[in-house]
PDB file of C-alpha atoms in Angstrom:
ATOM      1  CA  UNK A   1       0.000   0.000   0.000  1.00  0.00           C
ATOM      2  CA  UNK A   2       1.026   3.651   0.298  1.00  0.00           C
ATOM      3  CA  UNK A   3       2.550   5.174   2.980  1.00  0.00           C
ATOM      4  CA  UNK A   4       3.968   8.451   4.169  1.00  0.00           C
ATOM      5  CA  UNK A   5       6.686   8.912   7.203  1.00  0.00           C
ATOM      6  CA  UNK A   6       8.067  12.332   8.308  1.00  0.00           C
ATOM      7  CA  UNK A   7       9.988  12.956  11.750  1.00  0.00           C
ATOM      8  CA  UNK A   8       7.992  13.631  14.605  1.00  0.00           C
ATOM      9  CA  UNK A   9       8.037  16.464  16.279  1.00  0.00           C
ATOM     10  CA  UNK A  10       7.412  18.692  17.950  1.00  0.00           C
ATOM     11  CA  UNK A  11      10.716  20.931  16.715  1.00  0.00           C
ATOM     12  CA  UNK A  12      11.507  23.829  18.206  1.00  0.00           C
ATOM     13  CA  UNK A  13      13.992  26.323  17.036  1.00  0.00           C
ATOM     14  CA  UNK A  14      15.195  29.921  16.798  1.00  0.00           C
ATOM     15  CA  UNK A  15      13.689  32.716  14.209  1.00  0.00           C
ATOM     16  CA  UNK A  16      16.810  32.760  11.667  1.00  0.00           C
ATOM     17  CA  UNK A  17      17.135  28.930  12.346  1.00  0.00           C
ATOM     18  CA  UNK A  18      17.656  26.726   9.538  1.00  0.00           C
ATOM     19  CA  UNK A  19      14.632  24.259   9.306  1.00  0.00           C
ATOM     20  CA  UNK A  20      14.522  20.927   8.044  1.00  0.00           C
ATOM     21  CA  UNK A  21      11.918  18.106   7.894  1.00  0.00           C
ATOM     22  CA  UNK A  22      11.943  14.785   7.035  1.00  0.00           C
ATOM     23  CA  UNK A  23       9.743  12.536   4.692  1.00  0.00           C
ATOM     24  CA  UNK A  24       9.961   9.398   3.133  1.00  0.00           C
ATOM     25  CA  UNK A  25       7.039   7.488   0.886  1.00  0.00           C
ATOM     26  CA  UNK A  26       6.561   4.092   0.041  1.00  0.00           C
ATOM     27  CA  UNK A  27       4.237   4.120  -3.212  1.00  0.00           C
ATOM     28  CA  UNK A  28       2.805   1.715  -5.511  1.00  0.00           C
ATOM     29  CA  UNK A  29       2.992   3.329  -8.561  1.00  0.00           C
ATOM     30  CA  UNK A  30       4.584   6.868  -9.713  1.00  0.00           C
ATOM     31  CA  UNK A  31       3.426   9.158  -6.951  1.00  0.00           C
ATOM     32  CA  UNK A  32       2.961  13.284  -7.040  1.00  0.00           C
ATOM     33  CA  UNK A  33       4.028  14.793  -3.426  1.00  0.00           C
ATOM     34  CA  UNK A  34       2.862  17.169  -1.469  1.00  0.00           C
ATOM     35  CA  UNK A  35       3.316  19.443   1.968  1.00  0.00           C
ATOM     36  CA  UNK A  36       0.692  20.776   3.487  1.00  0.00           C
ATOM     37  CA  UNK A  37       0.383  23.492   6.159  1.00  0.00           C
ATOM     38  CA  UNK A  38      -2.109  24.170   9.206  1.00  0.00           C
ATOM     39  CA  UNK A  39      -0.746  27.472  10.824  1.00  0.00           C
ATOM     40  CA  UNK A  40      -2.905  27.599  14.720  1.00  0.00           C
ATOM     41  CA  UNK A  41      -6.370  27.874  14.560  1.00  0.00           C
ATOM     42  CA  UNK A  42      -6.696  27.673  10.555  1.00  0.00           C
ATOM     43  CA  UNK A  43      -7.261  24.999   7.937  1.00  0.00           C
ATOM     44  CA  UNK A  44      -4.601  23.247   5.851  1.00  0.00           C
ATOM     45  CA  UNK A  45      -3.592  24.934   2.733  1.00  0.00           C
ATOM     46  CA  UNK A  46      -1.415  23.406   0.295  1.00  0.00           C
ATOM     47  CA  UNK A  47       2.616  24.664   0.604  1.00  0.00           C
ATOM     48  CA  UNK A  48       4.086  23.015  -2.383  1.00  0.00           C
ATOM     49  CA  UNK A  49       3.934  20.033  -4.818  1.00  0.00           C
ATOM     50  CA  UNK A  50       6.080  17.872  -7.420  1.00  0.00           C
ATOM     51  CA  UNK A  51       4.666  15.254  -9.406  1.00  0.00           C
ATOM     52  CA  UNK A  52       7.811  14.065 -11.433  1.00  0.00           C
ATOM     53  CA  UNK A  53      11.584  12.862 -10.297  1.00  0.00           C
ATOM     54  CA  UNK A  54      13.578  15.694  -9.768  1.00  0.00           C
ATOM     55  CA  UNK A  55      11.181  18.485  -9.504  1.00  0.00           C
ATOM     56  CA  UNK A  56      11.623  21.042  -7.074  1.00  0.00           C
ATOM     57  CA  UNK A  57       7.999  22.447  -5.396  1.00  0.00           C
ATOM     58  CA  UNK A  58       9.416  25.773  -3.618  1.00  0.00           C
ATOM     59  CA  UNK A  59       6.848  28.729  -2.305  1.00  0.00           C
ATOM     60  CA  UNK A  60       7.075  30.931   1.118  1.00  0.00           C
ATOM     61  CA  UNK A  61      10.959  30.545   1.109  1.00  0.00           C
ATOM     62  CA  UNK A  62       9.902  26.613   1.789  1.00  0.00           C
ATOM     63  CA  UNK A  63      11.718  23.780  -0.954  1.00  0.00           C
ATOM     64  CA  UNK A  64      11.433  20.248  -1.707  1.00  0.00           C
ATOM     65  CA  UNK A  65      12.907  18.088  -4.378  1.00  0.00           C
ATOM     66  CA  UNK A  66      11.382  14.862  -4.973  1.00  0.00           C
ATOM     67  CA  UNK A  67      14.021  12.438  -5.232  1.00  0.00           C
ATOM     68  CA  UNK A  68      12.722   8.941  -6.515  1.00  0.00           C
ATOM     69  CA  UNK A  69      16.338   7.308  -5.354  1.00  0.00           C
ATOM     70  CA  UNK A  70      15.495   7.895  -2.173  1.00  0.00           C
ATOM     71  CA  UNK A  71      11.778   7.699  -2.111  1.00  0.00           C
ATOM     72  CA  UNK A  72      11.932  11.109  -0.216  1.00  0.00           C
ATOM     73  CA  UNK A  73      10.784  14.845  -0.090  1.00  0.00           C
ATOM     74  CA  UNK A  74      12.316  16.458   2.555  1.00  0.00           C
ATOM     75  CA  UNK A  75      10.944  20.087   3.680  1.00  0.00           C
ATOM     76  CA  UNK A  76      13.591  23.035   4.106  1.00  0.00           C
ATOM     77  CA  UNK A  77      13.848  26.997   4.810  1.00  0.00           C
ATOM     78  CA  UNK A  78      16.886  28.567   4.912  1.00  0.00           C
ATOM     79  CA  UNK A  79      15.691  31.021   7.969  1.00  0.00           C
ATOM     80  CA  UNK A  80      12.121  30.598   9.753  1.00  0.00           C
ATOM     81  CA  UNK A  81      10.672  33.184  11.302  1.00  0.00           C
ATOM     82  CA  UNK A  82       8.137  33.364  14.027  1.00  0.00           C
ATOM     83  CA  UNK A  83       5.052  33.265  11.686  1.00  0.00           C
ATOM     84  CA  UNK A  84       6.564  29.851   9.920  1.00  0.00           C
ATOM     85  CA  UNK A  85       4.863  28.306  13.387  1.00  0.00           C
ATOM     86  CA  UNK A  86       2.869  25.438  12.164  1.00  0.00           C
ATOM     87  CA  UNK A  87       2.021  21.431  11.853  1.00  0.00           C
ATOM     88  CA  UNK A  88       3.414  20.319   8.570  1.00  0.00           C
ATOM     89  CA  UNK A  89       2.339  17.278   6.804  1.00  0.00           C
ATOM     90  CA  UNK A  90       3.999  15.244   3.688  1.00  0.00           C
ATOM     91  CA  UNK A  91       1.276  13.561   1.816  1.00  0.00           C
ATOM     92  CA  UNK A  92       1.328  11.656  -1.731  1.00  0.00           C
ATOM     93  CA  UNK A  93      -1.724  10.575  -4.409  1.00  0.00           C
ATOM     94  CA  UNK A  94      -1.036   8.261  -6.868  1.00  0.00           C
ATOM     95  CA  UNK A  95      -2.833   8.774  -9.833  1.00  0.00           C
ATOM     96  CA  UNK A  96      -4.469   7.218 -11.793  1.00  0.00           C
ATOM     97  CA  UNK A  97      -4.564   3.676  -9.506  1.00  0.00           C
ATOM     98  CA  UNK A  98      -5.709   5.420  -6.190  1.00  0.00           C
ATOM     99  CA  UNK A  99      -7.374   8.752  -7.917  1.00  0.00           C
ATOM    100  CA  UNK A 100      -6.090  11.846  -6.270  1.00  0.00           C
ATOM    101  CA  UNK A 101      -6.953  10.908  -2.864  1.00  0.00           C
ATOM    102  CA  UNK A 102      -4.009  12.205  -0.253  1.00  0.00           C
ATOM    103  CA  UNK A 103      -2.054   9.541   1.870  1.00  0.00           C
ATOM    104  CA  UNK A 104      -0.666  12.048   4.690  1.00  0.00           C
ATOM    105  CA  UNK A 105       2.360  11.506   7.156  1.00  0.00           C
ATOM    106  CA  UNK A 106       1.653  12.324  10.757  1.00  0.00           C
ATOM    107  CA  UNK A 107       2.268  15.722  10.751  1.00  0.00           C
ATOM    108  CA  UNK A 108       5.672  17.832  12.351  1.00  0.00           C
ATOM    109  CA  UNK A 109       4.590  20.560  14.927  1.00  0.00           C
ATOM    110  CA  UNK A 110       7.425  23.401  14.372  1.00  0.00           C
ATOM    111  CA  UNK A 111       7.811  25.827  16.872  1.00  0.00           C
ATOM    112  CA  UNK A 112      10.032  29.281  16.073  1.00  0.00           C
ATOM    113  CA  UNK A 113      10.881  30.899  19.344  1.00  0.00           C
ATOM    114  CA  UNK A 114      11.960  35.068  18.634  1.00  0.00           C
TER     115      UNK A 114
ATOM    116  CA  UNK B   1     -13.396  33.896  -3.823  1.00  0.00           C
ATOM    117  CA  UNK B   2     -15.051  31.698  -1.654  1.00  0.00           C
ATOM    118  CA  UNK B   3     -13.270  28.897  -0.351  1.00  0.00           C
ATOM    119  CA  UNK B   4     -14.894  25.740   0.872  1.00  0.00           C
ATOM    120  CA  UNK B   5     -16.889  25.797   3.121  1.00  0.00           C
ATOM    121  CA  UNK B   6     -18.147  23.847   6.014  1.00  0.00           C
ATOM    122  CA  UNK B   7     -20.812  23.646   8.520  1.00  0.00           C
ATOM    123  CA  UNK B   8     -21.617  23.103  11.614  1.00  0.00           C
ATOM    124  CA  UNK B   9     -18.224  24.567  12.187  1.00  0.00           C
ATOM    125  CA  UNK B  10     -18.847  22.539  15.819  1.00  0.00           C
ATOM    126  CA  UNK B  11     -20.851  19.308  16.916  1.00  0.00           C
ATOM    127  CA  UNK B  12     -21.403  17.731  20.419  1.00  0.00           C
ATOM    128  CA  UNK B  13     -23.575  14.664  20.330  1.00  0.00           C
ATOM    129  CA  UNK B  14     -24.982  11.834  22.234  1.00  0.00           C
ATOM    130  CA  UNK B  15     -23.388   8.277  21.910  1.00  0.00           C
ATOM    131  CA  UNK B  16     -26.068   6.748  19.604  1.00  0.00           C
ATOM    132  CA  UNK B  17     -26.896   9.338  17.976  1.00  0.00           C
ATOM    133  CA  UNK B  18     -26.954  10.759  13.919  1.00  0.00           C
ATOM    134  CA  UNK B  19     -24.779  13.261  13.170  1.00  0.00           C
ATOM    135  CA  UNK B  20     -24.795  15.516   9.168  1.00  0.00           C
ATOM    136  CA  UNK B  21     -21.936  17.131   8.263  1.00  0.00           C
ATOM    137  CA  UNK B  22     -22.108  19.787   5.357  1.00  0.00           C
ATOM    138  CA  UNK B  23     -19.905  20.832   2.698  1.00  0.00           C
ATOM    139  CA  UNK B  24     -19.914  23.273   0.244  1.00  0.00           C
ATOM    140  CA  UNK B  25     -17.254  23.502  -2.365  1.00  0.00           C
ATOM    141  CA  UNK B  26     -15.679  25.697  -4.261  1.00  0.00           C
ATOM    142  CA  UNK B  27     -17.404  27.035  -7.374  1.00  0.00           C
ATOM    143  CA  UNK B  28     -16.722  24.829 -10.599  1.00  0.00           C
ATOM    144  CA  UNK B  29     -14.486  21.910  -8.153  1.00  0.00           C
ATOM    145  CA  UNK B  30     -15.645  18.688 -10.049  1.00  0.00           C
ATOM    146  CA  UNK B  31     -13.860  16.638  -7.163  1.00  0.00           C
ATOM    147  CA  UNK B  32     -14.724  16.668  -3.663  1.00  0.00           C
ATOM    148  CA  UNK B  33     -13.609  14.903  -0.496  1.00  0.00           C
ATOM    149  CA  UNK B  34     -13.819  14.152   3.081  1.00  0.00           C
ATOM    150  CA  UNK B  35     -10.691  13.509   5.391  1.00  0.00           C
ATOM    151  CA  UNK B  36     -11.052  12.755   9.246  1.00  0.00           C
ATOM    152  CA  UNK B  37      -8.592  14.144  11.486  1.00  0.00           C
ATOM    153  CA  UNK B  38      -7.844  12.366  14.734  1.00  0.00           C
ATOM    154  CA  UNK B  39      -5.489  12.486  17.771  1.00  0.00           C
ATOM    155  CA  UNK B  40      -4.866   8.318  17.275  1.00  0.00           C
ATOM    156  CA  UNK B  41      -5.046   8.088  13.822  1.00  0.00           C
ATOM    157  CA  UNK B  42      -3.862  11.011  12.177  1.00  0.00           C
ATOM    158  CA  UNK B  43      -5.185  12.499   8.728  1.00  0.00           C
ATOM    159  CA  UNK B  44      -7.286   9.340   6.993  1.00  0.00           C
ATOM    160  CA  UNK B  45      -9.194   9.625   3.340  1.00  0.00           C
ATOM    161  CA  UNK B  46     -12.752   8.561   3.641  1.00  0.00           C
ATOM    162  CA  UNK B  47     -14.372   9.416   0.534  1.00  0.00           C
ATOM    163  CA  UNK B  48     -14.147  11.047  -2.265  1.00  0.00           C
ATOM    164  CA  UNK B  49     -16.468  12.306  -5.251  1.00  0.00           C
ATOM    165  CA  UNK B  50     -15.502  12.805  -9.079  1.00  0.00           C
ATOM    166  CA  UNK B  51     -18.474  14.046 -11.514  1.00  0.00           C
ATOM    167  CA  UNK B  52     -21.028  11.897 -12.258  1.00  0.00           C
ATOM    168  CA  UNK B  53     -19.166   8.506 -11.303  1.00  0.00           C
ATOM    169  CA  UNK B  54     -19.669   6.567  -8.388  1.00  0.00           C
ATOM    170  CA  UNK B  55     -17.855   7.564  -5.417  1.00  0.00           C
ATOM    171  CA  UNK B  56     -14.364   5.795  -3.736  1.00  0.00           C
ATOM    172  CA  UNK B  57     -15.805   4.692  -0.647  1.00  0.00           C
ATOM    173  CA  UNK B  58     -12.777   2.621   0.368  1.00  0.00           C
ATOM    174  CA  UNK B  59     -11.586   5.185   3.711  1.00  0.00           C
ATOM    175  CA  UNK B  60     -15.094   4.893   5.342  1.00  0.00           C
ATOM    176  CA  UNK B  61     -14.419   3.026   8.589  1.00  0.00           C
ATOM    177  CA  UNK B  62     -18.003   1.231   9.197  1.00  0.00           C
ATOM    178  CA  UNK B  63     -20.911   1.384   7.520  1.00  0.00           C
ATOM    179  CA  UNK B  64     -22.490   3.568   9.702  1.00  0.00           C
ATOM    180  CA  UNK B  65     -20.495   6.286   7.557  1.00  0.00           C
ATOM    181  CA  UNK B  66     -22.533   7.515   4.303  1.00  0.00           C
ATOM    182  CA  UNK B  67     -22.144  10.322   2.490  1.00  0.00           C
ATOM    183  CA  UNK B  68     -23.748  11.919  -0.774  1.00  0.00           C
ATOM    184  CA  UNK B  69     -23.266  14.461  -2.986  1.00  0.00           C
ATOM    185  CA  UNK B  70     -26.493  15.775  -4.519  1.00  0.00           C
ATOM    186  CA  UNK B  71     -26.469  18.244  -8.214  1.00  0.00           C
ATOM    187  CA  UNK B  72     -22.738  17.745  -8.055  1.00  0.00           C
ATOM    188  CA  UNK B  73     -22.161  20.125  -5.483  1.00  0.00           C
ATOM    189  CA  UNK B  74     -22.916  20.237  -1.731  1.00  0.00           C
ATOM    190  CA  UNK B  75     -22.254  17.064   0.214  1.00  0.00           C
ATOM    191  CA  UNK B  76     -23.394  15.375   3.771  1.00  0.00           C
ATOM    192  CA  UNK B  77     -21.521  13.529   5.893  1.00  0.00           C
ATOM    193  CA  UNK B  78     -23.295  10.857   7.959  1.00  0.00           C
ATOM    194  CA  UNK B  79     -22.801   9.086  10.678  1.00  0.00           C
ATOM    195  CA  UNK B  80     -25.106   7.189  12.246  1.00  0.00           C
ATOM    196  CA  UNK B  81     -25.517   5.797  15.844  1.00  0.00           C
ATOM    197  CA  UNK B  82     -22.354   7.752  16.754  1.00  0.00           C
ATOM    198  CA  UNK B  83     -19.253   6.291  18.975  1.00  0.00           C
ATOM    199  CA  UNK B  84     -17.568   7.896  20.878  1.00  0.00           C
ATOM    200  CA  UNK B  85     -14.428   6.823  18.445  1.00  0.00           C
ATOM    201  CA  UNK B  86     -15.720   8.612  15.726  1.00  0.00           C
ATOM    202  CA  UNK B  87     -14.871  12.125  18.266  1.00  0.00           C
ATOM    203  CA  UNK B  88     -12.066  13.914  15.646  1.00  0.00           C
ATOM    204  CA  UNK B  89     -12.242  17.115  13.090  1.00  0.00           C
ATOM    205  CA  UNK B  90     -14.057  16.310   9.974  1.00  0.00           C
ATOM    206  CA  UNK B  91     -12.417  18.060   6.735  1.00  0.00           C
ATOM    207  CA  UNK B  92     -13.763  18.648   3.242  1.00  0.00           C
ATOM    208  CA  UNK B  93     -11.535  19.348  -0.037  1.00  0.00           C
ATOM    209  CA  UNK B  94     -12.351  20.069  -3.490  1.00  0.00           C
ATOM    210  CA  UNK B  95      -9.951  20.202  -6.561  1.00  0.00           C
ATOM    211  CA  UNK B  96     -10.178  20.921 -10.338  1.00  0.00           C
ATOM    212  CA  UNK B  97      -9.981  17.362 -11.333  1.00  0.00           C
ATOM    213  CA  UNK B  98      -8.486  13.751 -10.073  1.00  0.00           C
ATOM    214  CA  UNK B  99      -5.437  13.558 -12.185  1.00  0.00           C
ATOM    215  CA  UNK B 100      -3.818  12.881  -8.833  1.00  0.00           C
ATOM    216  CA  UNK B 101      -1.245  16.377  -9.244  1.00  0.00           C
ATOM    217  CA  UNK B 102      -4.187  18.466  -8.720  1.00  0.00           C
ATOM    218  CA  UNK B 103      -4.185  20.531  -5.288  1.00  0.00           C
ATOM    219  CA  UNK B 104      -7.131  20.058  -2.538  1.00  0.00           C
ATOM    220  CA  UNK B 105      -8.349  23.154  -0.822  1.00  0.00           C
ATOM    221  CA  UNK B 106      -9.468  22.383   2.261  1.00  0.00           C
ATOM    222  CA  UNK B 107     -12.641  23.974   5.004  1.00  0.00           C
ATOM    223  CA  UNK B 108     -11.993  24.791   8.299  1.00  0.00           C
ATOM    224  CA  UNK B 109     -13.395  21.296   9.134  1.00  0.00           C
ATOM    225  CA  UNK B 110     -16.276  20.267  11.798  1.00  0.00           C
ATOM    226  CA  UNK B 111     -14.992  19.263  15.410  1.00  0.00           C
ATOM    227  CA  UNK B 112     -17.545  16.311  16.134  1.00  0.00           C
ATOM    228  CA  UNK B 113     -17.508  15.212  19.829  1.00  0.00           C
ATOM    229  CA  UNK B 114     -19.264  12.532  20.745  1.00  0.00           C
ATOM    230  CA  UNK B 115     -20.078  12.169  24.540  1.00  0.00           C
TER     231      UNK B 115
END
């Protein structure tokens, strides 16, 4: 089946910090990835996306490559700031055997202390 | 815009009990979805609506989940005789299309406890 696993968290860091997160898929076909963000007391909204090897989803100073070697798509920012405070979750579809229905990770709570 | 939308935004119920959850998608979405976010379990699929076609039903957890989507639009969520497992935040999404690259826009979700 499909799978999605991304480090727990919570993490906490500094604003200026360097932020990573990890995520790893296990997919039965050629899956598009995605990260998803739920900032306190709001919905989920849709950070960034790759559907193909190689690809690079970036938005909000946030980047991802999907790297089908490694079956991963690791978060990063460069420097978080206070307002980057959030639960983060990988997630995959695999069209067209599972339709566009989202397979999520378990979410990452990040914390950015000023 | 208008995003989607859901309602009621919050539900406390009786063990035993039917619950209907609403959602209203965006404008022109042909796709529409419901995902059930819980403590224990995470974020899990339940169902999901494309057009005219029947509906992937393969998430719901018992068959005391149902859901419908009438003219292609709104949907309900249903849950009958309610447990007090089935206490989590109830989210709709609605895309474009199901190519499977297409992005979900998600509601605020409903926050169903069940006493």
């Amino acid at each position: 089946g499909n799978s999605v696993t991304q480090m727990e968290g919570p993490v906490t860091l500094s604003e200026e910090a360097f932020l990573t997160i990890n995520c790893t898929y296990t997919a039965t076909g050629y899956p598009s990835l995605f990260w998803y963000v739920q900032y306190p007391g709001e919905g989920l909204q849709l950070l960034l996306k790759a559907t193909k090897a190689d690809d690079k989803g970036s938005n909000k100073g946030f980047e991802a490559t999907y790297r089908k070697e490694t079956t991963s798509f690791h978060l990063e920012k460069g420097s978080v700031q206070v307002s980057d405070s959030a639960v983060y979750f990988c997630a995959l579809s695999v069209p067209p055997t599972a339709g566009n229905k989202l397979t999520f990770g378990g979410g990452t709570r990040v914390l950015v202390k000023p | 815009g208008a995003g989607v939308s859901q309602s009621p935004s919050n539900k406390v119920t009786e063990k035993g009990k039917d619950v209907e959850l609403r959602c209203d998608p965006i404008s022109g979405h042909t796709a529409l979805y419901w995902y059930r976010q819980s403590l224990g379990q995470g974020l899990e699929f339940l169902i999901y609506f494309q057009g005219n076609s029947a509906p992937d039903k393969s998430g719901l957890p018992s068959d005391r989940f149902s859901a419908e989507r009438t003219g292609g639009s709104v949907s309900t969520l249903t849950i009958q005789r309610t447990q007090q497992e089935d206490s989590a935040v109830y989210l709709c999404a609605s895309s474009l299309g199901t190519s499977g690259r297409e992005t979900q826009y998600f509601g605020p979700g409903t926050r169903l406890l069940v006493l």
